[in-house]
JSON list of C-alpha atoms in Angstrom, two decimals:
[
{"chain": "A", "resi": 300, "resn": "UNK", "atom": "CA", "xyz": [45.20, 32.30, 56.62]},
{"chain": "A", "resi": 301, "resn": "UNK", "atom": "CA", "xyz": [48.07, 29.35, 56.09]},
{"chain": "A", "resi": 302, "resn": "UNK", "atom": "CA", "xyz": [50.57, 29.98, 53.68]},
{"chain": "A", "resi": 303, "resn": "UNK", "atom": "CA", "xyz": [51.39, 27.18, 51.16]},
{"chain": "A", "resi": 304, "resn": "UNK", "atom": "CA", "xyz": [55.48, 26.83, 50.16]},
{"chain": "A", "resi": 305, "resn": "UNK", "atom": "CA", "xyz": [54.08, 26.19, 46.17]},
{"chain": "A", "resi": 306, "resn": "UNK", "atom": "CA", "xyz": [57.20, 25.58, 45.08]},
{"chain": "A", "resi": 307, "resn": "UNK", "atom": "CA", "xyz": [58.08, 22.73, 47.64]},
{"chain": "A", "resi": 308, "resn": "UNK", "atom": "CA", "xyz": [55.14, 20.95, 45.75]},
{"chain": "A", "resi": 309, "resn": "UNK", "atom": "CA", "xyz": [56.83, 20.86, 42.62]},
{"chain": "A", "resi": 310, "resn": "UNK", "atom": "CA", "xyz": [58.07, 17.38, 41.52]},
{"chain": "A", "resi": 311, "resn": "UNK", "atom": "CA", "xyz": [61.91, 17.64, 39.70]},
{"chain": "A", "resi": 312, "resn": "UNK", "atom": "CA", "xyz": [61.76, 14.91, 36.97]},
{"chain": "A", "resi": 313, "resn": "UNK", "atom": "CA", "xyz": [65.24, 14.60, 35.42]},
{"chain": "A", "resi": 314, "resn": "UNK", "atom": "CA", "xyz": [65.35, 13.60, 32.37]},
{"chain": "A", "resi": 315, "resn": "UNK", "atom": "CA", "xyz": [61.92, 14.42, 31.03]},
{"chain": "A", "resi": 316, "resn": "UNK", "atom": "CA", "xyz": [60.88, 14.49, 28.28]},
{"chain": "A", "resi": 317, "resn": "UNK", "atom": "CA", "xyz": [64.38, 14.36, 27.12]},
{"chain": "A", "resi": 318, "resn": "UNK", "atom": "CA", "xyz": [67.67, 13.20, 28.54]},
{"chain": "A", "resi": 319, "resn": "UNK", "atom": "CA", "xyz": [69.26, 16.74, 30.06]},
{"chain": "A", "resi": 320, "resn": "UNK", "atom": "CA", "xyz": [66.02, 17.96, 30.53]},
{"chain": "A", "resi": 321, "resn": "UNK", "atom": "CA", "xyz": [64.77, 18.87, 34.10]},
{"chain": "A", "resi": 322, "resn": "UNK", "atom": "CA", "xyz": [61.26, 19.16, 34.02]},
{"chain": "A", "resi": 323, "resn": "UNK", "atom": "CA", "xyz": [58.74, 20.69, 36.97]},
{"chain": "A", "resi": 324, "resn": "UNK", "atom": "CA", "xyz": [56.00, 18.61, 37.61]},
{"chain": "A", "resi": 325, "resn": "UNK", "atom": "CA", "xyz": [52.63, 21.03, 38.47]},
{"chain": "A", "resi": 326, "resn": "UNK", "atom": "CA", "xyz": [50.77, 17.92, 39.54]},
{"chain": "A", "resi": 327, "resn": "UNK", "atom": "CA", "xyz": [51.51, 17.56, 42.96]},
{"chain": "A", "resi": 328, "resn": "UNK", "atom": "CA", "xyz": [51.05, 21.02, 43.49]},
{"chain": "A", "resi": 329, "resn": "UNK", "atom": "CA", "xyz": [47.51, 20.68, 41.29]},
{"chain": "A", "resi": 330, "resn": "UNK", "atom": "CA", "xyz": [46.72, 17.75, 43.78]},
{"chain": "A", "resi": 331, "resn": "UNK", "atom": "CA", "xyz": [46.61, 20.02, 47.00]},
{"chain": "A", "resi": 332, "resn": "UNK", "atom": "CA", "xyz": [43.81, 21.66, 47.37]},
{"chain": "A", "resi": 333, "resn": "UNK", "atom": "CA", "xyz": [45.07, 25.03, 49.72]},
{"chain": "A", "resi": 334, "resn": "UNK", "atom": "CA", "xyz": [47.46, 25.43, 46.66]},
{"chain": "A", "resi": 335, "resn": "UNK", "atom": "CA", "xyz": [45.09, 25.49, 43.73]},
{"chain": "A", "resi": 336, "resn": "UNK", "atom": "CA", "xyz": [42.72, 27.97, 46.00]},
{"chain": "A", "resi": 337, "resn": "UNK", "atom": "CA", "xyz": [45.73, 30.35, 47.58]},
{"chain": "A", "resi": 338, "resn": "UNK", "atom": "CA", "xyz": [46.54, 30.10, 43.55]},
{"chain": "A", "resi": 339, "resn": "UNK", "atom": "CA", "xyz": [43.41, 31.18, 42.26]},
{"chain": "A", "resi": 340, "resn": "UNK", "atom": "CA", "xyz": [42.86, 33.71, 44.64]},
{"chain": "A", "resi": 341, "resn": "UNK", "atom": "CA", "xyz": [46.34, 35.77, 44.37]},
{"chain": "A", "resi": 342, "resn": "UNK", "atom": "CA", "xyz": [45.78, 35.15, 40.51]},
{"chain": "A", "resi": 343, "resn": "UNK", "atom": "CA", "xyz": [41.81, 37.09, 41.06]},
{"chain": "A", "resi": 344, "resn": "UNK", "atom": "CA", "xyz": [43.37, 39.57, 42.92]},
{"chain": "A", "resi": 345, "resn": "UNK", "atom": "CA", "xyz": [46.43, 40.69, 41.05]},
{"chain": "A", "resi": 346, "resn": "UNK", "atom": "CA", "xyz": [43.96, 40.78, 37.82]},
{"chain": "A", "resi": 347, "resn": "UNK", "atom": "CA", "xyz": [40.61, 41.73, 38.63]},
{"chain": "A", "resi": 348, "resn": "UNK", "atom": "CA", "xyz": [41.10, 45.49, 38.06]},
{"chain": "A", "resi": 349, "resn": "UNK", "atom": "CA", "xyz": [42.84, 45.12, 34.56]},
{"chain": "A", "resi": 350, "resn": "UNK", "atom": "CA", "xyz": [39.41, 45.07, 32.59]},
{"chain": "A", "resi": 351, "resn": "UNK", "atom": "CA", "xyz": [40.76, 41.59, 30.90]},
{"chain": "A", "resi": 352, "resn": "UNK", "atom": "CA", "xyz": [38.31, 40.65, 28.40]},
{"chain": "A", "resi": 353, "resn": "UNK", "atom": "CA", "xyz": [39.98, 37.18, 27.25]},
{"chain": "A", "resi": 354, "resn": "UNK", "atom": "CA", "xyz": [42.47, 35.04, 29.28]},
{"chain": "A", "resi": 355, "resn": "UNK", "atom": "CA", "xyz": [44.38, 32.59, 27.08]},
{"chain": "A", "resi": 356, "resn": "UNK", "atom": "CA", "xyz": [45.32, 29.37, 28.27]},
{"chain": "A", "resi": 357, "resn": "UNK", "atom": "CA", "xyz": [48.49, 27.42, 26.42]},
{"chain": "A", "resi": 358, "resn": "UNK", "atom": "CA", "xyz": [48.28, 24.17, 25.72]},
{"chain": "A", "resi": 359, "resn": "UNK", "atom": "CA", "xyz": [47.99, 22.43, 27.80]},
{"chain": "A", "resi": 360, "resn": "UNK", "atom": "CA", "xyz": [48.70, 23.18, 31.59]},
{"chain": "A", "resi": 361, "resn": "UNK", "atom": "CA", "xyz": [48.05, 26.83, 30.77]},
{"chain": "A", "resi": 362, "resn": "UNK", "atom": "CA", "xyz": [44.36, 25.62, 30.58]},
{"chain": "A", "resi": 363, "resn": "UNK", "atom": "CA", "xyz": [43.99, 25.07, 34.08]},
{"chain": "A", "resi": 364, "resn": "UNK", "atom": "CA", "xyz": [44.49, 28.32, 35.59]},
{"chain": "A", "resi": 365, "resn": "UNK", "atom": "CA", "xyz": [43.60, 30.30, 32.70]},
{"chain": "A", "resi": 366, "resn": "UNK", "atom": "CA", "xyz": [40.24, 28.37, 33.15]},
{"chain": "A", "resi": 367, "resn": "UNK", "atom": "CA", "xyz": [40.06, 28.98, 36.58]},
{"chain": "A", "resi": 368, "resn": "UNK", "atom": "CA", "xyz": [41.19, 32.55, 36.23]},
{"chain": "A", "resi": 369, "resn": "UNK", "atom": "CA", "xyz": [38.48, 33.76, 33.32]},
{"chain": "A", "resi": 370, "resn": "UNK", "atom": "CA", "xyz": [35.68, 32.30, 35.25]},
{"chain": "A", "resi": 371, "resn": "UNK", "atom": "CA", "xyz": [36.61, 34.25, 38.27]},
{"chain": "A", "resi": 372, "resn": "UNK", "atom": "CA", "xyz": [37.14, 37.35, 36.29]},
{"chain": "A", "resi": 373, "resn": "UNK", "atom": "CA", "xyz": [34.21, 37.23, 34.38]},
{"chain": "A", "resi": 374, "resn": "UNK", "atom": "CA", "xyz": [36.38, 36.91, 31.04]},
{"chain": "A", "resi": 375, "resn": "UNK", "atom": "CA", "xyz": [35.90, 34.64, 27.99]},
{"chain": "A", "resi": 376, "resn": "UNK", "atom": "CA", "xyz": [38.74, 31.57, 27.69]},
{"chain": "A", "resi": 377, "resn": "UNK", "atom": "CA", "xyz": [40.58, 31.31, 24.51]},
{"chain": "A", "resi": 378, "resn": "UNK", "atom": "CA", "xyz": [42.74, 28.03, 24.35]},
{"chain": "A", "resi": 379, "resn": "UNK", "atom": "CA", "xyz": [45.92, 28.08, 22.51]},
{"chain": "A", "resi": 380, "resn": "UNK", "atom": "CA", "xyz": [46.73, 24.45, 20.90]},
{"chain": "A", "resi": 381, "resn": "UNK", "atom": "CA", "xyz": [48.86, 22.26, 18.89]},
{"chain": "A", "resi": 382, "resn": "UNK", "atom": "CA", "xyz": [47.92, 22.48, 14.94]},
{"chain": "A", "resi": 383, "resn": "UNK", "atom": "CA", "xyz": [45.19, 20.00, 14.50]},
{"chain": "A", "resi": 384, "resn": "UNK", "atom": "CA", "xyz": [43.39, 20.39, 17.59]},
{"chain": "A", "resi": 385, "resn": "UNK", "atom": "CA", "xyz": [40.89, 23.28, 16.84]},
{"chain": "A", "resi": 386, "resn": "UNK", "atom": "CA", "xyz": [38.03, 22.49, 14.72]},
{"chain": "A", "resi": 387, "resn": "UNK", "atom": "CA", "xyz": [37.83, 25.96, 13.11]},
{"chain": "A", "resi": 388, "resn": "UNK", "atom": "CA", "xyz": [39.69, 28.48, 10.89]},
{"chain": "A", "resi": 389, "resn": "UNK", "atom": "CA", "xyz": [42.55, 29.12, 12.39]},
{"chain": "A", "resi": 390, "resn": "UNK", "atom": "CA", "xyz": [46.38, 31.39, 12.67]},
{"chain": "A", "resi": 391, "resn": "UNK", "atom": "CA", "xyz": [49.38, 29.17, 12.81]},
{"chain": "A", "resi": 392, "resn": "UNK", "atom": "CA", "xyz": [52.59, 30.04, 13.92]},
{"chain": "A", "resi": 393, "resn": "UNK", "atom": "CA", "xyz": [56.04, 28.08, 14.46]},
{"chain": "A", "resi": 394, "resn": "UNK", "atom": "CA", "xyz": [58.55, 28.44, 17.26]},
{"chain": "A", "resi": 395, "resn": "UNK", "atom": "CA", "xyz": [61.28, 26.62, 19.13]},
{"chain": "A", "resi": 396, "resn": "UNK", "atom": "CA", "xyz": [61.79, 26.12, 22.44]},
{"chain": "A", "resi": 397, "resn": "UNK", "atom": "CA", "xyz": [64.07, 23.81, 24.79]},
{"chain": "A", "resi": 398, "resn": "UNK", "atom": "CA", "xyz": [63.63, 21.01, 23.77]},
{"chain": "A", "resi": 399, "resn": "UNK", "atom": "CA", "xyz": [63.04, 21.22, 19.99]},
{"chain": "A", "resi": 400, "resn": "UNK", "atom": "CA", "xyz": [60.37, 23.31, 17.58]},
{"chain": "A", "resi": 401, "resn": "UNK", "atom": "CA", "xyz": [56.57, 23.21, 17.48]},
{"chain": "A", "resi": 402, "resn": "UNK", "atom": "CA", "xyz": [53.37, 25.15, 16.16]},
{"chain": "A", "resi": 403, "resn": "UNK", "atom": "CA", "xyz": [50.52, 26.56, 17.92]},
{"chain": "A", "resi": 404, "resn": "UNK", "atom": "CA", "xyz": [47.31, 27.76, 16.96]},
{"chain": "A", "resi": 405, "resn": "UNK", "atom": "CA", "xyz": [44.60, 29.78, 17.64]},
{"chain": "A", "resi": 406, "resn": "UNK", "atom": "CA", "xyz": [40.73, 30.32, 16.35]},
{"chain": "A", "resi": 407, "resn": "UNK", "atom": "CA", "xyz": [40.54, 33.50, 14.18]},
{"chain": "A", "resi": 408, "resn": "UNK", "atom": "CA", "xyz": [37.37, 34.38, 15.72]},
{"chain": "A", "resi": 409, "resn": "UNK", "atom": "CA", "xyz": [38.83, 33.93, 19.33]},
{"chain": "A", "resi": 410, "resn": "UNK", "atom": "CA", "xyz": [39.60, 37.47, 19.94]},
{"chain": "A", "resi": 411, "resn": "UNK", "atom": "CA", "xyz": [38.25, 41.07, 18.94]},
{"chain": "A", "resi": 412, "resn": "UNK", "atom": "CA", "xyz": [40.38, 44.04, 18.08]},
{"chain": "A", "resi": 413, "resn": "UNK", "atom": "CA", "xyz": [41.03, 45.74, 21.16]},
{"chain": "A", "resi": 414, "resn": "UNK", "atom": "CA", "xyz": [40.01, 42.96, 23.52]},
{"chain": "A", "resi": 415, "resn": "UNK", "atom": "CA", "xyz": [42.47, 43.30, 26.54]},
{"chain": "A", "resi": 416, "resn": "UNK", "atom": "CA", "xyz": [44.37, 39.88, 27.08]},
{"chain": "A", "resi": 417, "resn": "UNK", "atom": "CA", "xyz": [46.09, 38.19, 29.85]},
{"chain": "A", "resi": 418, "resn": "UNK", "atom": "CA", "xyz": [48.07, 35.35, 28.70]},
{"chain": "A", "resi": 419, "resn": "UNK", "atom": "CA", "xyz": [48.45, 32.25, 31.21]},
{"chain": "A", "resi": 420, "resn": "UNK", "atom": "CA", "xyz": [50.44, 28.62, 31.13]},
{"chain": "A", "resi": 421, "resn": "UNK", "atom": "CA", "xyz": [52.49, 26.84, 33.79]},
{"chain": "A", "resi": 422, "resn": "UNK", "atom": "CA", "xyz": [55.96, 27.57, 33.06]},
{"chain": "A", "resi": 423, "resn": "UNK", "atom": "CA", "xyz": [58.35, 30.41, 31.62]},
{"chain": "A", "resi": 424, "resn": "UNK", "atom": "CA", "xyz": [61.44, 28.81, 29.70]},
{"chain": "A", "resi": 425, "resn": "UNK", "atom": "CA", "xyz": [63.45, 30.12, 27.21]},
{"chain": "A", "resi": 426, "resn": "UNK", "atom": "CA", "xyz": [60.07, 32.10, 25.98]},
{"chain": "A", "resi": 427, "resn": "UNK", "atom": "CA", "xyz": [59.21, 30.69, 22.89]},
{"chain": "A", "resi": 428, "resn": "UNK", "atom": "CA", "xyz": [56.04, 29.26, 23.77]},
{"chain": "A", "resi": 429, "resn": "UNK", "atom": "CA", "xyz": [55.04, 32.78, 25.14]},
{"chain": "A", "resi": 430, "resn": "UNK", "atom": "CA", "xyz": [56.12, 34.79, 22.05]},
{"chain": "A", "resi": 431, "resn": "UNK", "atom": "CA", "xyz": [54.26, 32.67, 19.70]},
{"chain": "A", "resi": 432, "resn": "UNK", "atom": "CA", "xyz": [51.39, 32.95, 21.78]},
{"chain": "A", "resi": 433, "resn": "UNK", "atom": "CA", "xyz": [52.19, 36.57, 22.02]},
{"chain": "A", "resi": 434, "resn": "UNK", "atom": "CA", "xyz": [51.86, 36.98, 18.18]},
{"chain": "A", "resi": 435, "resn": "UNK", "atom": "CA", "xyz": [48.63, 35.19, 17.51]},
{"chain": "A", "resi": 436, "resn": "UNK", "atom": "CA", "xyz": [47.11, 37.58, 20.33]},
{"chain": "A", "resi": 437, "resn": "UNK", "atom": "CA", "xyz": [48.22, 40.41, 18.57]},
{"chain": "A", "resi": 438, "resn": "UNK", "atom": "CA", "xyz": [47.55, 38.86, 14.98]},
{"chain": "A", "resi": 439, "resn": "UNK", "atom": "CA", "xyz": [44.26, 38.67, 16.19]},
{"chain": "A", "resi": 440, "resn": "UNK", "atom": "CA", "xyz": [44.40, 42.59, 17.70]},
{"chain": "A", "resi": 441, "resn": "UNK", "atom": "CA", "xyz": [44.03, 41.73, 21.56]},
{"chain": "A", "resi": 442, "resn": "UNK", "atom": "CA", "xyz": [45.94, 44.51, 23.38]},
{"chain": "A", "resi": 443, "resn": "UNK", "atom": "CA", "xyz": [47.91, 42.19, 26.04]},
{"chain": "A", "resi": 444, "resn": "UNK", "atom": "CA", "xyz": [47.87, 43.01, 29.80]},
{"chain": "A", "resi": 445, "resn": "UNK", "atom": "CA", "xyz": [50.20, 40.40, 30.91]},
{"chain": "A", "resi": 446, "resn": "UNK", "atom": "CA", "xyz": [51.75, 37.19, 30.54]},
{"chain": "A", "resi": 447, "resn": "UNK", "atom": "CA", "xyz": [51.45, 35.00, 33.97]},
{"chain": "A", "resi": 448, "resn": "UNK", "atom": "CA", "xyz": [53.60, 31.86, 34.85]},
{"chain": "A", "resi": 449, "resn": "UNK", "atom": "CA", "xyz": [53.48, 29.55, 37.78]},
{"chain": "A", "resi": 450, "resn": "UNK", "atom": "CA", "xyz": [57.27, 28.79, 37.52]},
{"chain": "A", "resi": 451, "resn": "UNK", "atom": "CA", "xyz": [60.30, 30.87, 35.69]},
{"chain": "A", "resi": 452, "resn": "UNK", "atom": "CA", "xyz": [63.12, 29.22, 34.76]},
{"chain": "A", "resi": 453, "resn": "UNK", "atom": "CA", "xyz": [64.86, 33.08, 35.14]},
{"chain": "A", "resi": 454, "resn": "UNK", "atom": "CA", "xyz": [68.47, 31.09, 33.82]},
{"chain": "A", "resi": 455, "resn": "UNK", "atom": "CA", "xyz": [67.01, 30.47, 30.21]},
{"chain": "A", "resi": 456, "resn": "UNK", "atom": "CA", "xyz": [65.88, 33.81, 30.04]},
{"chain": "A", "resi": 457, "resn": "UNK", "atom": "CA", "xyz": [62.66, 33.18, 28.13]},
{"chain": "A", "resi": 458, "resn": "UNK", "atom": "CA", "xyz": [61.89, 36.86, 29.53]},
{"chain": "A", "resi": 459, "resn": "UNK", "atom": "CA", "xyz": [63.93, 38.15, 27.50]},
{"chain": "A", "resi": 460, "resn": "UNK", "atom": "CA", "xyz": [61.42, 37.33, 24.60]},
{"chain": "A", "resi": 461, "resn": "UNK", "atom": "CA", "xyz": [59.22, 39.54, 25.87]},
{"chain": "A", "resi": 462, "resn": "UNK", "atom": "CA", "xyz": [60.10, 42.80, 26.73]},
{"chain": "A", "resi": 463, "resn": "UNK", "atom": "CA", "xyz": [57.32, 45.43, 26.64]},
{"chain": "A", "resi": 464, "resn": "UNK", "atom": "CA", "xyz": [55.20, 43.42, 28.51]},
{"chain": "A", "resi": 465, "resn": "UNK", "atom": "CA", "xyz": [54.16, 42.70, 32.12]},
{"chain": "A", "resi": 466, "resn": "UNK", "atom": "CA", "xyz": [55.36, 39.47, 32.92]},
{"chain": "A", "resi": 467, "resn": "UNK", "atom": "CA", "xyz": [54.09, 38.15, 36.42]},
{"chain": "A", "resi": 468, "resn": "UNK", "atom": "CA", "xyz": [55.79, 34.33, 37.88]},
{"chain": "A", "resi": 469, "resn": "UNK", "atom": "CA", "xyz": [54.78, 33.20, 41.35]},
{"chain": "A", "resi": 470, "resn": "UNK", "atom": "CA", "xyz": [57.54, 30.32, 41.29]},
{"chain": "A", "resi": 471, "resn": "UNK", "atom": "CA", "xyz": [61.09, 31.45, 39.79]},
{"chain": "A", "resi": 472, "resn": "UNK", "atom": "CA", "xyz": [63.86, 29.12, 39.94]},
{"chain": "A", "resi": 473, "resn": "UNK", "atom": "CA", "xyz": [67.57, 30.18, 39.02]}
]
């Protein structure tokens, strides 16, 4: 079996989306084919003990493994969006992160009491993404198994956010 350096496939865009910013570009790595499958099967792996009922995918590069990964695990997908993008009742909840402050939302019906959760998006940052998502799971009563990243940004400790739970990052830069 070849190994795949994922993190050498990782386009560095300075300067995106804001001046200051340096943002990690998934899509070369999503362009490789090895990658997305070595991916996807260390992601089946890891997870397919845990008895996860619901992965949850955050807008919007969180979809594409958290798609991947519920179909492999035999789990139900629950996207996490921008207000405005679900057609349904929803939960709302505001947070800031690097680069400013935003909302997320999630269907009310999206997750049972007691479901068990595994939380999935592209990148950790300074964590506020995560711990909003991290409420409306447990507004909704999902018991959370994990929270998975491709990439960490550990010097913005967005892990920080999130003690108590099991955080899992393939890619973790300084």
């Amino acid at each position: 079996m070849t190994t795949v350096n994922y993190q050498a496939l990782i386009r560095e865009v300075p300067d995106f989306p804001k001046p200051g910013i340096l943002f990690y570009d998934i899509t070369t790595l999503l362009k490789n084919p090895a990658a997305v499958q070595g991916l996807a099967d260390q992601l089946t792996t890891r997870y397919q003990d845990r008895g996860i009922t619901k992965v949850v995918g955050i807008e919007s590069r969180g979809f594409i493994f958290g798609g991947i990964l519920a179909a492999r695990l035999g789990a139900g997908f629950v996207p996490v969006r921008k207000p405005g993008k679900l057609p349904a009742d929803c939960y709302e909840v505001k947070y800031s992160l690097e680069y400013g402050n935003n909302s997320l939302a999630v269907h009310r019906d999206a997750i049972d009491t007691g479901e068990h959760v595994l939380i999935v998006d592209d990148l950790l940052a300074t964590g506020g993404t995560a711990k909003a998502t991290v409420h409306l799971v447990r507004q909704l009563g999902g018991t959370i198994v994990g929270l998975d990243f491709l990439v960490e940004l550990k010097g913005l400790k967005g892990r920080d956010k999130l003690t108590g739970y099991e955080i899992h990052s393939t890619i973790t830069y300084p």
